[in-house]
Short mmCIF file of C-alpha atoms in Angstrom, two decimals:
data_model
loop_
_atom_site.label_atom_id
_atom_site.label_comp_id
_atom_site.label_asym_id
_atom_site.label_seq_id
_atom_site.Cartn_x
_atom_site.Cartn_y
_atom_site.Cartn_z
CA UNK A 19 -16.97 -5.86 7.59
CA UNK A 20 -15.68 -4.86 10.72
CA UNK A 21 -11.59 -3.73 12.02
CA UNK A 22 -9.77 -3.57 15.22
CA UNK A 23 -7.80 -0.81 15.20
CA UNK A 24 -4.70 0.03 18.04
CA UNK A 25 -5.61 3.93 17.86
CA UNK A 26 -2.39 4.37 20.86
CA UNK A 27 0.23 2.69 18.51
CA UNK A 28 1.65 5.88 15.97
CA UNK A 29 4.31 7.99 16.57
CA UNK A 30 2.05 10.92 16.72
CA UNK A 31 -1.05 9.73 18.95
CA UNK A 32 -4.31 8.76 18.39
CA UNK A 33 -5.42 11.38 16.14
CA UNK A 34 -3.73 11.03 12.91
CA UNK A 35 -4.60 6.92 13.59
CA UNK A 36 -9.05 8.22 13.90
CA UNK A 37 -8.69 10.24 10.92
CA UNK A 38 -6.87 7.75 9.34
CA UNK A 39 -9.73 5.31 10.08
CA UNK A 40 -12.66 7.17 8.90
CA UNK A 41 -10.95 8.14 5.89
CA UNK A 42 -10.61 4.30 5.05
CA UNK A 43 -14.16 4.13 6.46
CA UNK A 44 -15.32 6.43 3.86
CA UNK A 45 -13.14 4.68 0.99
CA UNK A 46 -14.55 1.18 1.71
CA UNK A 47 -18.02 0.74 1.86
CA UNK A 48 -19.70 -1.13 4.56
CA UNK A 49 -16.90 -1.01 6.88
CA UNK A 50 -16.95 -0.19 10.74
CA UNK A 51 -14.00 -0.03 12.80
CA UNK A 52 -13.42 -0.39 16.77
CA UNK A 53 -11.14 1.41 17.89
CA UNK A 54 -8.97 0.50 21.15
CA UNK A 55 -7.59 3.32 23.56
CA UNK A 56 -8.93 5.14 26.68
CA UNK A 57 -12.18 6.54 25.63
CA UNK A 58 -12.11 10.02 26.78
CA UNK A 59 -9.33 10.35 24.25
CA UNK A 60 -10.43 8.57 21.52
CA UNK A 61 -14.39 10.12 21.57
CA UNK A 62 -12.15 13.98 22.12
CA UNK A 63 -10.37 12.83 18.20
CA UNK A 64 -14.03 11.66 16.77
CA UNK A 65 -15.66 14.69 18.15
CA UNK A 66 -12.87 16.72 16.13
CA UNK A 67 -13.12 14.88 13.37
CA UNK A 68 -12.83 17.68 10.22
CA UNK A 69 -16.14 17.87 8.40
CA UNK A 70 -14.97 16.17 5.00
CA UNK A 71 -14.90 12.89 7.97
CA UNK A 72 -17.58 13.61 10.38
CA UNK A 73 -20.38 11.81 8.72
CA UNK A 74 -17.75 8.77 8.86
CA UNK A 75 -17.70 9.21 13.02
CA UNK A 76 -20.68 7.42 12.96
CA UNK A 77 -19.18 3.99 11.76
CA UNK A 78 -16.26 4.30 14.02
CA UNK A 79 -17.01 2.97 18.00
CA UNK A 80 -15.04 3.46 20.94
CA UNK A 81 -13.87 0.36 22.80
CA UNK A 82 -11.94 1.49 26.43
CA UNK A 83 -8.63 -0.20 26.92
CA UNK A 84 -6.46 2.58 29.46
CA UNK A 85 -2.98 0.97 29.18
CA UNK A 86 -0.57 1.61 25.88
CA UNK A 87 2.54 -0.02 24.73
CA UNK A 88 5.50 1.98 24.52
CA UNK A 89 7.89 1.59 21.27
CA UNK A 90 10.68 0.74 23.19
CA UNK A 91 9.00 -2.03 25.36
CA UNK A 92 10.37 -5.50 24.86
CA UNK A 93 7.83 -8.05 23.17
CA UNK A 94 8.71 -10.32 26.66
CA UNK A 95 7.27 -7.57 28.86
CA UNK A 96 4.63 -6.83 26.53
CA UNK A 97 3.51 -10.56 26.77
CA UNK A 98 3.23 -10.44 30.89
CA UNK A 99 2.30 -6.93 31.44
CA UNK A 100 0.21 -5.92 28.48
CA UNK A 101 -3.38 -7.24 28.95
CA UNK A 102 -5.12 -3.90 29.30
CA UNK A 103 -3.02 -2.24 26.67
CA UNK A 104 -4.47 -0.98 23.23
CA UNK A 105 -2.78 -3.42 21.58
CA UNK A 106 -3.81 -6.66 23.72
CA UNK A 107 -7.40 -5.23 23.92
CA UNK A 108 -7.34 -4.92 19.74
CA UNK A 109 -5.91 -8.74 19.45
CA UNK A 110 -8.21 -10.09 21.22
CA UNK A 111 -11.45 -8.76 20.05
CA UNK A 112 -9.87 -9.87 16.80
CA UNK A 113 -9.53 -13.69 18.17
CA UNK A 114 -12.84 -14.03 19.79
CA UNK A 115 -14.25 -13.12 16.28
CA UNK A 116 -15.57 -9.92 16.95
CA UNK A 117 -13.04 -8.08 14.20
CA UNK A 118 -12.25 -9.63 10.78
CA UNK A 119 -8.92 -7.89 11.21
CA UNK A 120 -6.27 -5.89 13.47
CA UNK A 121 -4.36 -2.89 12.30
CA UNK A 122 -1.46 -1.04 14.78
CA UNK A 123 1.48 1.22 14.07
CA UNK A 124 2.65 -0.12 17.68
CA UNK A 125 5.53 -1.51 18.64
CA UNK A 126 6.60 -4.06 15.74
CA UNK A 127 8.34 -6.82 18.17
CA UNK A 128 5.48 -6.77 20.90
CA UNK A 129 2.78 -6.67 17.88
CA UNK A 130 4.22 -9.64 16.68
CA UNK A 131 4.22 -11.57 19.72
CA UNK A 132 0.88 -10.49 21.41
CA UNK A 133 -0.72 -11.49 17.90
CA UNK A 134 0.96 -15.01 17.68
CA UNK A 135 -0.20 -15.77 21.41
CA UNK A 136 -3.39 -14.13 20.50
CA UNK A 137 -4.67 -15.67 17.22
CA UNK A 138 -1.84 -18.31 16.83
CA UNK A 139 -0.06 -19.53 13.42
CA UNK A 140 -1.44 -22.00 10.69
CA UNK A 141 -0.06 -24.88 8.83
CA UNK A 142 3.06 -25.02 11.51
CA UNK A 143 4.84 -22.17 10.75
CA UNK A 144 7.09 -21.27 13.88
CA UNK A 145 6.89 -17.21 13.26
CA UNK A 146 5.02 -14.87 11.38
CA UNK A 147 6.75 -12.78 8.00
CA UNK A 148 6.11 -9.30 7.92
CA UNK A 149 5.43 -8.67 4.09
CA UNK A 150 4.43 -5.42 1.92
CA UNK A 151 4.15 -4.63 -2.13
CA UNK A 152 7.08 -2.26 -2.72
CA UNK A 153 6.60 -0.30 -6.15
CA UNK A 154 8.50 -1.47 -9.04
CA UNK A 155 9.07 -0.42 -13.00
CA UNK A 156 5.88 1.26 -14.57
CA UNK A 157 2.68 0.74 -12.42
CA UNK A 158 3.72 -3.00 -11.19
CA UNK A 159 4.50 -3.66 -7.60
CA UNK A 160 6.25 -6.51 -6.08
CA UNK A 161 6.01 -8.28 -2.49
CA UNK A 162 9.24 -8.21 -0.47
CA UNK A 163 9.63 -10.79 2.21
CA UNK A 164 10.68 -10.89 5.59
CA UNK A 165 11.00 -7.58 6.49
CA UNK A 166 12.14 -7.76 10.12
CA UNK A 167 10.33 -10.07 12.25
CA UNK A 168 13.01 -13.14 10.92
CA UNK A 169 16.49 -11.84 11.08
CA UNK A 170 18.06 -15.30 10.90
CA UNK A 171 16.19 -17.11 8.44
CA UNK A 172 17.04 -21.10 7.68
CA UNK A 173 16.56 -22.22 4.22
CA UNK A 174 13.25 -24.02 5.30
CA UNK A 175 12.24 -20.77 6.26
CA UNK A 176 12.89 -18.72 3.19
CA UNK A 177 11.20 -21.29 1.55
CA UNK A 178 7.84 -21.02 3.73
CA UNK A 179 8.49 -16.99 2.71
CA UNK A 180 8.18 -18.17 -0.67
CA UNK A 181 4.65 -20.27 -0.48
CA UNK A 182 3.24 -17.49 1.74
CA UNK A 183 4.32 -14.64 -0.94
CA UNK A 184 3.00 -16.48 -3.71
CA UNK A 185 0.09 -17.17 -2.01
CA UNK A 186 -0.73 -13.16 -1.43
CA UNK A 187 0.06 -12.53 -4.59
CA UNK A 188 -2.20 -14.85 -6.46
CA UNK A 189 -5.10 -14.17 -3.89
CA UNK A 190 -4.93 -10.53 -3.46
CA UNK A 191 -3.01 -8.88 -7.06
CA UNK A 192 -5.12 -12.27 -8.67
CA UNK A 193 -2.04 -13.12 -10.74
CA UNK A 194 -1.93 -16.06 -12.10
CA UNK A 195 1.72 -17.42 -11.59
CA UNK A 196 3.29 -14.89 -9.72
CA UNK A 197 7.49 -14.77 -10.44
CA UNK A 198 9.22 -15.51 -7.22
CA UNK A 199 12.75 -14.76 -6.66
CA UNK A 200 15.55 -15.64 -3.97
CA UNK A 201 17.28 -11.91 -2.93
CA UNK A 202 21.10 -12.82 -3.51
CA UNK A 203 24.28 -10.54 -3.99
CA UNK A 204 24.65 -12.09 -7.14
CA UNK A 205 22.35 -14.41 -9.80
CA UNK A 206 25.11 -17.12 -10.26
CA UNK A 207 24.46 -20.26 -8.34
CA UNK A 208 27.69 -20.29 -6.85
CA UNK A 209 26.94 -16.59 -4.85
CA UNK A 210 25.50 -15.93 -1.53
CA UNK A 211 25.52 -17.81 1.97
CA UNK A 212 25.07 -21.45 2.44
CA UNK A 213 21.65 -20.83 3.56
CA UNK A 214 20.54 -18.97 0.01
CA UNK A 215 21.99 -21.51 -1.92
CA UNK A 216 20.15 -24.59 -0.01
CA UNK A 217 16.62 -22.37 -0.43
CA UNK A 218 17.81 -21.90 -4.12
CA UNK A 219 17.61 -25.74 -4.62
CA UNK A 220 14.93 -26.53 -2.56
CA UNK A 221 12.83 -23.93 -4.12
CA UNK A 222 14.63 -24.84 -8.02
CA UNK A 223 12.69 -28.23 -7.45
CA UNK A 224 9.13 -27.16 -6.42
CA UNK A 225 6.44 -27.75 -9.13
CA UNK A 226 3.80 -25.51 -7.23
CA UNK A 227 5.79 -22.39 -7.52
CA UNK A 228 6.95 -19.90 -10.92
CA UNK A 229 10.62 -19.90 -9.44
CA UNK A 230 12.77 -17.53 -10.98
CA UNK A 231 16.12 -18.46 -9.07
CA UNK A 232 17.89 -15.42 -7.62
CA UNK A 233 17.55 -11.56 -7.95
CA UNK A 234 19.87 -9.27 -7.20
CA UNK A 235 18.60 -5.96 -5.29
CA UNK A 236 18.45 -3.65 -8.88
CA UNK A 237 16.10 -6.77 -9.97
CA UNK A 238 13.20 -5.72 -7.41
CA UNK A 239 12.25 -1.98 -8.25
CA UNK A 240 13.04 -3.39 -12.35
CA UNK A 241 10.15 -5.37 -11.63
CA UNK A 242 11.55 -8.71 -12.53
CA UNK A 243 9.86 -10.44 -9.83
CA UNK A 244 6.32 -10.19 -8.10
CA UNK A 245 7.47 -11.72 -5.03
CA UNK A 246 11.06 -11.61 -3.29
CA UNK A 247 12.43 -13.44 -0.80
CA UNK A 248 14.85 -12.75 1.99
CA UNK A 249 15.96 -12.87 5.36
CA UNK A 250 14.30 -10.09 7.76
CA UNK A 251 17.80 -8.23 8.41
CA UNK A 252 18.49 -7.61 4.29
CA UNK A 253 14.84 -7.23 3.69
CA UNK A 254 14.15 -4.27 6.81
CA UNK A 255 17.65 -2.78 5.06
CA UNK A 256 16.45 -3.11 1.55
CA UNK A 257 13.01 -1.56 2.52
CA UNK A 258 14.47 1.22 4.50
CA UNK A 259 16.83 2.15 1.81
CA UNK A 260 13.99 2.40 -0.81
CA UNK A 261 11.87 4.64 1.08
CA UNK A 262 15.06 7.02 1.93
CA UNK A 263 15.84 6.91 -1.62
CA UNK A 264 11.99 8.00 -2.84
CA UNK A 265 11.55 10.57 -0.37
CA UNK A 266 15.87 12.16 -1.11
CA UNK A 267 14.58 12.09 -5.25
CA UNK A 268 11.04 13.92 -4.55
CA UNK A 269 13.08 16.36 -2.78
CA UNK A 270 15.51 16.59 -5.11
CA UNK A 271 13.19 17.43 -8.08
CA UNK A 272 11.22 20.05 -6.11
CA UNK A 273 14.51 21.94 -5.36
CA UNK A 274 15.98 21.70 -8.79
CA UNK A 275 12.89 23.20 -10.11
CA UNK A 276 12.58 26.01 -6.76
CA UNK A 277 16.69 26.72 -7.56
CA UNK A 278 16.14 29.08 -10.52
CA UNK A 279 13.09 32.07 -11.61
CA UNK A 280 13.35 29.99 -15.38
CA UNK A 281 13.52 26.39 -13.19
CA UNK A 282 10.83 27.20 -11.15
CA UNK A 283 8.86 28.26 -15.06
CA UNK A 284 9.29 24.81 -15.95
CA UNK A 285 8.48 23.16 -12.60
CA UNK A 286 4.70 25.21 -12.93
CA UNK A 287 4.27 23.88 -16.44
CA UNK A 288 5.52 20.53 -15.03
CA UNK A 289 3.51 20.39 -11.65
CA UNK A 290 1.07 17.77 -13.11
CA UNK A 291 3.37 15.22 -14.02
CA UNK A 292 5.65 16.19 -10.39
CA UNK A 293 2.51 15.34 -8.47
CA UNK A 294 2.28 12.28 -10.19
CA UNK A 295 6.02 10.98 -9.75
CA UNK A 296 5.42 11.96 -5.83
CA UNK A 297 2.21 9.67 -5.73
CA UNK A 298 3.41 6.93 -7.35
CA UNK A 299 7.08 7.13 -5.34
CA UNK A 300 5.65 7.80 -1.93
CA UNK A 301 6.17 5.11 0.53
CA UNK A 302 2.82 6.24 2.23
CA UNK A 303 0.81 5.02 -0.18
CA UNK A 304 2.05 1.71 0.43
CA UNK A 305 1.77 1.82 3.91
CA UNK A 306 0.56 -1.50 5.42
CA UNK A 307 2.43 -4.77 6.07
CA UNK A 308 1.28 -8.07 6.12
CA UNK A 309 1.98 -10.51 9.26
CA UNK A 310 1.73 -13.71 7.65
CA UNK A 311 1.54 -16.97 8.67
CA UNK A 312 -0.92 -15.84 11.37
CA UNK A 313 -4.17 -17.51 12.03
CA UNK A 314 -5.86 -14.08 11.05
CA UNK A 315 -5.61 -10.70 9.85
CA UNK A 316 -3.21 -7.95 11.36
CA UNK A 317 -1.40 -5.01 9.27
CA UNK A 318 1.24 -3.06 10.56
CA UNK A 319 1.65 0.31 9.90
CA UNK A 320 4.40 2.81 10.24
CA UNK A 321 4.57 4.22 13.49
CA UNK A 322 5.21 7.98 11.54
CA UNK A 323 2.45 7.22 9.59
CA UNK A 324 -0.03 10.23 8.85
CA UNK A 325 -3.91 10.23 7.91
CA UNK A 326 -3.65 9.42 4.66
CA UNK A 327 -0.86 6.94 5.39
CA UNK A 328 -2.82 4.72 8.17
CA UNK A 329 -5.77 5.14 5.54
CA UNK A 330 -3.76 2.56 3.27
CA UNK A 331 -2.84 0.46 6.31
CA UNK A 332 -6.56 0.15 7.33
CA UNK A 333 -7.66 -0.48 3.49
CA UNK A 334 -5.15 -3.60 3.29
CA UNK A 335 -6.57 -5.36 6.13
CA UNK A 336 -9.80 -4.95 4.58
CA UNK A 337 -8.81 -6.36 0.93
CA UNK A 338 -7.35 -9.18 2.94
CA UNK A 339 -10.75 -9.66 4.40
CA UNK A 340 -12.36 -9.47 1.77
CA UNK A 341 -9.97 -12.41 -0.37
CA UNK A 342 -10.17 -14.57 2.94
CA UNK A 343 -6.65 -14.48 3.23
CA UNK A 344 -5.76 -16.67 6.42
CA UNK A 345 -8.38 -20.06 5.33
CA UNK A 346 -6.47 -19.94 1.79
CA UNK A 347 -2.90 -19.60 3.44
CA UNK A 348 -4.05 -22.05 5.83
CA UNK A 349 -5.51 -24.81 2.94
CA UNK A 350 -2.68 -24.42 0.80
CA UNK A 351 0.20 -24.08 3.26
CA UNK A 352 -1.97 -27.23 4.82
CA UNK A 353 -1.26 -29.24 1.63
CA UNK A 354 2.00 -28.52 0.80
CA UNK A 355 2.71 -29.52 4.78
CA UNK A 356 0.77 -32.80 3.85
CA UNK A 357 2.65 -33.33 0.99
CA UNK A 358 6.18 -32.74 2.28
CA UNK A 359 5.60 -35.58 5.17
CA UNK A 360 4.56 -38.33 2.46
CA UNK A 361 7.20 -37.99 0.52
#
């Protein structure tokens, strides 16, 4: 299996994307990864690789593109003056088949739209979703989306969110009738905009899908749903929120238990189970969202992501390899299409 990586796209430069990539290269075996940037940089990063990730070096290979995409760069620009960027470069190998999949923590808006040009849509949806597994009650996780690349989203729209959502989470969790849920301010069917309510009885009659009706935002992280649905303006505000909210309680804990000489007795006796919380609340591990609706692979990652971090973002684009994500989106989102314009 091979990825196209963006190494130029994170906050911090290329090297926390390289170490990033051979730790995922270790994780996962048989993977290789390109990686896109100017080469003297890029083969300075594998060169420093620490020694737990040298031996990966060697499945990592150097592909030259000079030009990067700034953050702030609008997608339109990006579309006329990007060719020789990281980011175009990384596409493209991707679409001439030479990658199975793209990962960048670039620019989200110009990401979107070089990837649509590049690899193009399936089943005639008009935009990608940007979609991730948030974590919810116990060990369970649940997808949320859109989660920014939508901001006004029809009702036709948040029900091709729905299809898409189930559709990850049957193929890639392997759950059998994944519980999908409308995000509304209230579960009455008489709450939220025009817009929710048409979805809510679109989606109410579809036989293909475990419709729950609607959630309201305690509902997610409760895990009462394994997919929700929702415009990309709530969903970007829910998602921000949540990792705020998991990084202000890990703080939290660690200075109750630092506050006090008997505190910090009981935070030594209670360091296992701390380092536990933190892993299973820490939005880095998952890192990596899905642009679906795309006629292939590409995972975003934070743009602050670190090592570890880009690690996860890497490792989802692989498990979506590996489940042939896109040809099942495409065959069942293809049916449902067919189905729609008989009827």
């Amino acid at each position: 299996m091979r990825i196209a990586i963006d190494a130029m796209g994170g906050d911090a430069g290329p090297r926390a994307v390289v170490q990033g990539a051979a730790a995922a290269v270790q994780a996962w075996p048989g993977l290789s990864i390109d990686l896109f940037g100017p080469r003297d940089q890029l083969q300075t990063e594998l060169m420093s690789l620490p020694r737990h990730l040298a031996v990966a070096g060697s499945r990592l290979f150097v592909r030259h593109a000079p030009e990067t995409i700034r953050q702030d760069q609008r997608p339109s620009d990006a579309l006329r003056r990007g060719g020789d960027t990281s980011m175009a470069h990384m596409l493209a190998h991707v679409a001439e088949g030479g990658a199975m999949a793209g990962v960048s923590a670039g620019n989200t808006g110009a990401l979107m739209a070089l990837a649509r040009r590049e690899l193009g849509m399936v089943a005639g949806i008009p935009r990608p979703a940007i979609c991730t597994a948030i974590p919810t009650r116990g060990d369970g996780r649940c997808y949320l989306l859109d989660l920014g690349a939508n901001v006004d989203a029809d009702a036709e729209r948040l029900v091709d969110f729905a299809h898409m959502g189930d559709i990850m989470a049957r193929h890639v969790d392997g759950l059998g009738a994944p519980r999908v849920a409308l995000l509304n301010v209230g579960s009455e069917g008489t709450k939220g905009s025009a817009t929710v309510r048409e979805a809510d009885a679109w989606l109410s009659e579809s036989e293909a899908l475990n419709y729950r009706g609607f959630i309201e935002g305690d509902g997610i992280f409760a895990g009462a749903a394994d997919v929700v649905v929702c415009d990309g303006f709530v969903g970007n505000a829910v998602l921000k929120a949540s990792e705020g909210l998991a990084r202000m309680l890990i703080e939290r804990v660690q200075a109750t238990f630092e506050s006090h000489w008997s505190s910090r007795l009981v935070g030594v006796l209670a360091r296992p189970a701390l380092r536990r919380l933190k892993g299973e609340l820490d939005p880095v591990r998952y890192n990596g969202a899905s642009l679906l609706g795309l006629d292939g692979i590409v995972i975003k990652s934070h743009g602050s992501a670190d090592a570890t971090g880009f690690s996860y973002a890497v490792l989802r684009a692989a498990q979506e390899v590996s489940r042939d994500l896109p040809a099942r989106l495409a065959r069942e989102l293809g049916a449902r299409q067919h189905r729609t314009q008989q009827e």
